[in-house]
GROMACS .gro file of C-alpha atoms in nm:
model
  209
    1MET     CA    1  -5.005   0.505   3.773
    2LYS     CA    2  -5.079   0.850   3.559
    3GLN     CA    3  -4.868   0.647   3.248
    4ASP     CA    4  -5.095   0.361   3.345
    5ASN     CA    5  -5.418   0.510   3.271
    6LEU     CA    6  -5.248   0.707   2.966
    7SER     CA    7  -5.151   0.361   2.829
    8LEU     CA    8  -5.528   0.240   2.913
    9ARG     CA    9  -5.671   0.556   2.720
   10LYS     CA   10  -5.446   0.491   2.428
   11ILE     CA   11  -5.573   0.144   2.416
   12ALA     CA   12  -5.934   0.253   2.466
   13LYS     CA   13  -5.860   0.473   2.160
   14GLU     CA   14  -5.738   0.171   1.968
   15LEU     CA   15  -6.036  -0.017   2.020
   16GLY     CA   16  -6.320   0.250   2.015
   17VAL     CA   17  -6.466   0.139   2.315
   18ASP     CA   18  -6.456   0.366   2.663
   19THR     CA   19  -6.162   0.346   2.908
   20ASN     CA   20  -6.325   0.230   3.144
   21THR     CA   21  -6.395  -0.109   2.986
   22VAL     CA   22  -6.008  -0.212   2.881
   23ILE     CA   23  -5.970  -0.079   3.265
   24LYS     CA   24  -6.227  -0.329   3.369
   25TYR     CA   25  -6.107  -0.626   3.144
   26SER     CA   26  -5.691  -0.523   3.201
   27LYS     CA   27  -5.748  -0.604   3.587
   28PRO     CA   28  -5.633  -0.992   3.667
   29THR     CA   29  -5.885  -1.237   3.812
   30SER     CA   30  -5.838  -1.528   4.093
   31SER     CA   31  -5.906  -1.771   3.785
   32PHE     CA   32  -5.660  -1.591   3.535
   33GLU     CA   33  -5.353  -1.436   3.592
   34ILE     CA   34  -5.259  -1.171   3.409
   35VAL     CA   35  -4.915  -1.077   3.395
   36ASN     CA   36  -4.771  -0.717   3.286
   37GLN     CA   37  -5.077  -0.728   3.067
   38ASN     CA   38  -5.083  -0.350   3.006
   39GLU     CA   39  -4.677  -0.338   2.966
   40ALA     CA   40  -4.742  -0.598   2.715
   41VAL     CA   41  -5.012  -0.414   2.528
   42THR     CA   42  -4.849  -0.034   2.534
   43LYS     CA   43  -4.528  -0.153   2.344
   44GLN     CA   44  -4.775  -0.259   2.047
   45THR     CA   45  -4.983   0.000   2.012
   46ASN     CA   46  -4.828   0.205   1.815
   47ASN     CA   47  -4.822  -0.068   1.521
   48ALA     CA   48  -5.128  -0.230   1.612
   49LYS     CA   49  -5.420  -0.060   1.416
   50LYS     CA   50  -5.738  -0.298   1.406
   51ILE     CA   51  -5.648  -0.656   1.269
   52LYS     CA   52  -5.850  -0.716   0.992
   53PRO     CA   53  -5.998  -1.096   0.959
   54GLU     CA   54  -5.815  -1.200   0.665
   55GLU     CA   55  -5.496  -1.085   0.836
   56ARG     CA   56  -5.596  -1.304   1.167
   57LYS     CA   57  -5.660  -1.618   0.941
   58LYS     CA   58  -5.428  -1.575   0.722
   59SER     CA   59  -5.130  -1.475   0.955
   60PRO     CA   60  -4.903  -1.366   0.680
   61VAL     CA   61  -4.560  -1.413   0.623
   62ASN     CA   62  -4.264  -1.191   0.556
   63LYS     CA   63  -4.102  -1.189   0.228
   64GLU     CA   64  -3.797  -1.035   0.299
   65THR     CA   65  -3.712  -1.294   0.615
   66GLY     CA   66  -3.946  -1.561   0.563
   67GLN     CA   67  -4.093  -1.544   0.893
   68ALA     CA   68  -4.495  -1.485   1.013
   69ASN     CA   69  -4.559  -1.145   1.119
   70ARG     CA   70  -4.594  -1.167   1.533
   71VAL     CA   71  -4.989  -1.205   1.623
   72ASN     CA   72  -5.097  -0.933   1.879
   73TRP     CA   73  -5.277  -1.137   2.133
   74GLU     CA   74  -5.298  -0.878   2.397
   75LEU     CA   75  -5.477  -0.678   2.147
   76ARG     CA   76  -5.676  -0.979   1.983
   77ASP     CA   77  -5.776  -1.073   2.350
   78LEU     CA   78  -5.893  -0.757   2.452
   79GLU     CA   79  -6.076  -0.728   2.096
   80LEU     CA   80  -6.203  -1.041   2.151
   81SER     CA   81  -6.382  -1.021   2.496
   82ILE     CA   82  -6.581  -0.728   2.416
   83ILE     CA   83  -6.744  -0.933   2.125
   84VAL     CA   84  -6.779  -1.241   2.385
   85GLU     CA   85  -7.006  -1.004   2.632
   86THR     CA   86  -7.183  -0.867   2.395
   87GLU     CA   87  -7.301  -1.177   2.332
   88CYS     CA   88  -7.352  -1.286   2.687
   89LYS     CA   89  -7.561  -0.994   2.727
   90LYS     CA   90  -7.753  -1.078   2.388
   91ILE     CA   91  -7.867  -1.409   2.486
   92LEU     CA   92  -7.963  -1.293   2.845
   93ALA     CA   93  -8.138  -0.987   2.717
   94ASP     CA   94  -8.367  -1.229   2.483
   95LEU     CA   95  -8.677  -1.237   2.675
   96ASP     CA   96  -8.888  -1.354   2.315
   97ASN     CA   97  -8.772  -1.661   2.299
   98LYS     CA   98  -8.732  -1.977   2.581
   99PRO     CA   99  -8.392  -1.957   2.744
  100THR     CA  100  -8.091  -2.096   2.653
  101ARG     CA  101  -7.796  -2.144   2.887
  102VAL     CA  102  -7.472  -1.920   2.865
  103THR     CA  103  -7.206  -2.241   2.763
  104PHE     CA  104  -6.848  -2.176   2.675
  105SER     CA  105  -6.919  -2.347   2.310
  106ARG     CA  106  -7.287  -2.178   2.260
  107VAL     CA  107  -7.145  -1.849   2.271
  108ALA     CA  108  -6.850  -1.850   2.071
  109LYS     CA  109  -7.047  -2.027   1.770
  110ARG     CA  110  -7.236  -1.770   1.789
  111ILE     CA  111  -6.960  -1.564   1.766
  112GLY     CA  112  -6.837  -1.808   1.520
  113LYS     CA  113  -6.499  -1.841   1.681
  114LEU     CA  114  -6.548  -2.188   1.831
  115ASN     CA  115  -6.227  -2.399   1.708
  116PHE     CA  116  -6.006  -2.060   1.757
  117MET     CA  117  -6.122  -2.010   2.123
  118GLN     CA  118  -6.089  -2.339   2.186
  119ARG     CA  119  -5.723  -2.345   2.053
  120ASN     CA  120  -5.572  -2.038   2.187
  121LYS     CA  121  -5.753  -2.079   2.567
  122GLY     CA  122  -5.406  -1.992   2.700
  123LYS     CA  123  -5.381  -1.661   2.493
  124LEU     CA  124  -5.735  -1.519   2.564
  125PRO     CA  125  -5.681  -1.440   2.973
  126ILE     CA  126  -5.902  -1.153   2.918
  127THR     CA  127  -6.193  -1.303   2.732
  128MET     CA  128  -6.221  -1.612   2.897
  129SER     CA  129  -6.201  -1.445   3.209
  130VAL     CA  130  -6.536  -1.199   3.084
  131LEU     CA  131  -6.678  -1.499   2.982
  132GLY     CA  132  -6.619  -1.705   3.314
  133GLN     CA  133  -6.863  -1.442   3.432
  134TYR     CA  134  -7.139  -1.530   3.282
  135VAL     CA  135  -7.116  -1.857   3.229
  136GLU     CA  136  -7.427  -2.066   3.394
  137SER     CA  137  -7.423  -2.367   3.607
  138VAL     CA  138  -7.717  -2.537   3.500
  139GLU     CA  139  -7.878  -2.491   3.804
  140HIS     CA  140  -7.831  -2.167   3.787
  141PHE     CA  141  -7.974  -2.215   3.464
  142GLN     CA  142  -8.273  -2.352   3.552
  143THR     CA  143  -8.335  -2.091   3.790
  144ARG     CA  144  -8.373  -1.859   3.513
  145ARG     CA  145  -8.601  -2.064   3.311
  146VAL     CA  146  -8.810  -2.120   3.558
  147LYS     CA  147  -8.833  -1.715   3.571
  148TRP     CA  148  -8.978  -1.669   3.233
  149ILE     CA  149  -9.200  -1.987   3.269
  150VAL     CA  150  -9.358  -1.807   3.490
  151GLN     CA  151  -9.375  -1.472   3.333
  152GLU     CA  152  -9.496  -1.688   2.997
  153LEU     CA  153  -9.787  -1.860   3.221
  154VAL     CA  154  -9.870  -1.490   3.397
  155ALA     CA  155  -9.901  -1.255   3.046
  156GLY     CA  156 -10.087  -1.573   2.923
  157ASN     CA  157 -10.365  -1.577   3.210
  158GLU     CA  158 -10.283  -1.980   3.284
  159GLU     CA  159 -10.302  -2.110   3.616
  160LEU     CA  160  -9.957  -2.110   3.764
  161LYS     CA  161  -9.943  -2.504   3.915
  162ARG     CA  162  -9.583  -2.671   4.027
  163TRP     CA  163  -9.610  -2.953   3.813
  164ARG     CA  164  -9.679  -2.761   3.526
  165ILE     CA  165  -9.388  -2.526   3.589
  166GLU     CA  166  -9.146  -2.836   3.643
  167LYS     CA  167  -9.334  -2.981   3.283
  168LEU     CA  168  -9.240  -2.680   3.104
  169ALA     CA  169  -8.879  -2.560   3.231
  170GLY     CA  170  -8.819  -2.964   3.160
  171LEU     CA  171  -8.718  -3.017   3.489
  172LYS     CA  172  -8.643  -3.412   3.619
  173PRO     CA  173  -8.702  -3.552   3.963
  174GLY     CA  174  -8.433  -3.444   4.205
  175TYR     CA  175  -8.412  -3.087   4.083
  176GLY     CA  176  -8.153  -2.872   4.285
  177GLU     CA  177  -8.288  -2.702   4.645
  178GLN     CA  178  -8.207  -2.350   4.454
  179VAL     CA  179  -8.456  -2.393   4.204
  180GLN     CA  180  -8.711  -2.527   4.427
  181ASP     CA  181  -8.669  -2.212   4.567
  182GLU     CA  182  -8.726  -2.015   4.370
  183ILE     CA  183  -9.071  -2.196   4.196
  184GLU     CA  184  -9.171  -2.193   4.540
  185LYS     CA  185  -9.130  -1.797   4.535
  186GLN     CA  186  -9.280  -1.738   4.217
  187LEU     CA  187  -9.589  -1.945   4.336
  188LYS     CA  188  -9.551  -1.723   4.655
  189GLN     CA  189  -9.558  -1.385   4.427
  190PHE     CA  190  -9.843  -1.449   4.170
  191ALA     CA  191 -10.213  -1.588   4.391
  192PHE     CA  192 -10.425  -1.731   4.105
  193TYR     CA  193 -10.789  -1.594   4.144
  194ALA     CA  194 -11.113  -1.605   3.946
  195PRO     CA  195 -11.416  -1.441   4.041
  196LYS     CA  196 -11.753  -1.388   3.792
  197PRO     CA  197 -11.553  -1.348   3.472
  198TRP     CA  198 -11.625  -1.070   3.283
  199SER     CA  199 -11.680  -1.277   2.993
  200GLU     CA  200 -11.672  -1.634   2.957
  201GLY     CA  201 -11.355  -1.828   2.993
  202GLU     CA  202 -11.176  -1.477   3.143
  203ILE     CA  203 -10.946  -1.549   3.415
  204THR     CA  204 -10.764  -1.255   3.635
  205TRP     CA  205 -10.450  -1.268   3.778
  206ARG     CA  206 -10.329  -1.074   4.060
  207GLN     CA  207  -9.966  -1.018   4.144
  208LEU     CA  208  -9.896  -0.976   4.599
  209ASN     CA  209  -9.722  -0.734   4.686
   0.00000   0.00000   0.00000
């Protein structure tokens, strides 16, 4: 165990990240079987300096042997997994714009790695595992969008109505039960009332506990 921790610290130092981050993403998941991952990374860490973008694309050939240099997939996978998680968090944290669904294609496009990730899914087990933790189902995304719509309506002092939420959230008839429950929850959480306004057209909101 001590040797494993030492190896992980070396990897973390190589990537310039916290050791806990490497430990988190080095554990096998139910979706991907990562066999002897730490051992494989350790063997190549000493010779694996951070790969430059141009080196990744060209995979240069050794002039003396005529053989292509071996790609350090373990290190590349760890690096990419961190980039992917950062991008997923950016998408979810963006409350200033209308929510967008977290999908494989969207995340890969945003980091400029769509073709690369499509071609090498099997060589990127950690990256795919991390991405799988953030990818949203349609229903989960619709639920998140409903929450955002309600916050926008409240901030704009607009009356909450089911039909309005459904329309703004782009919901079609027959949407999921989870989304229905979220709408009910939001309607109960925020109660609209309009006492005598302080000025013409003023509307007041009250949040119920």
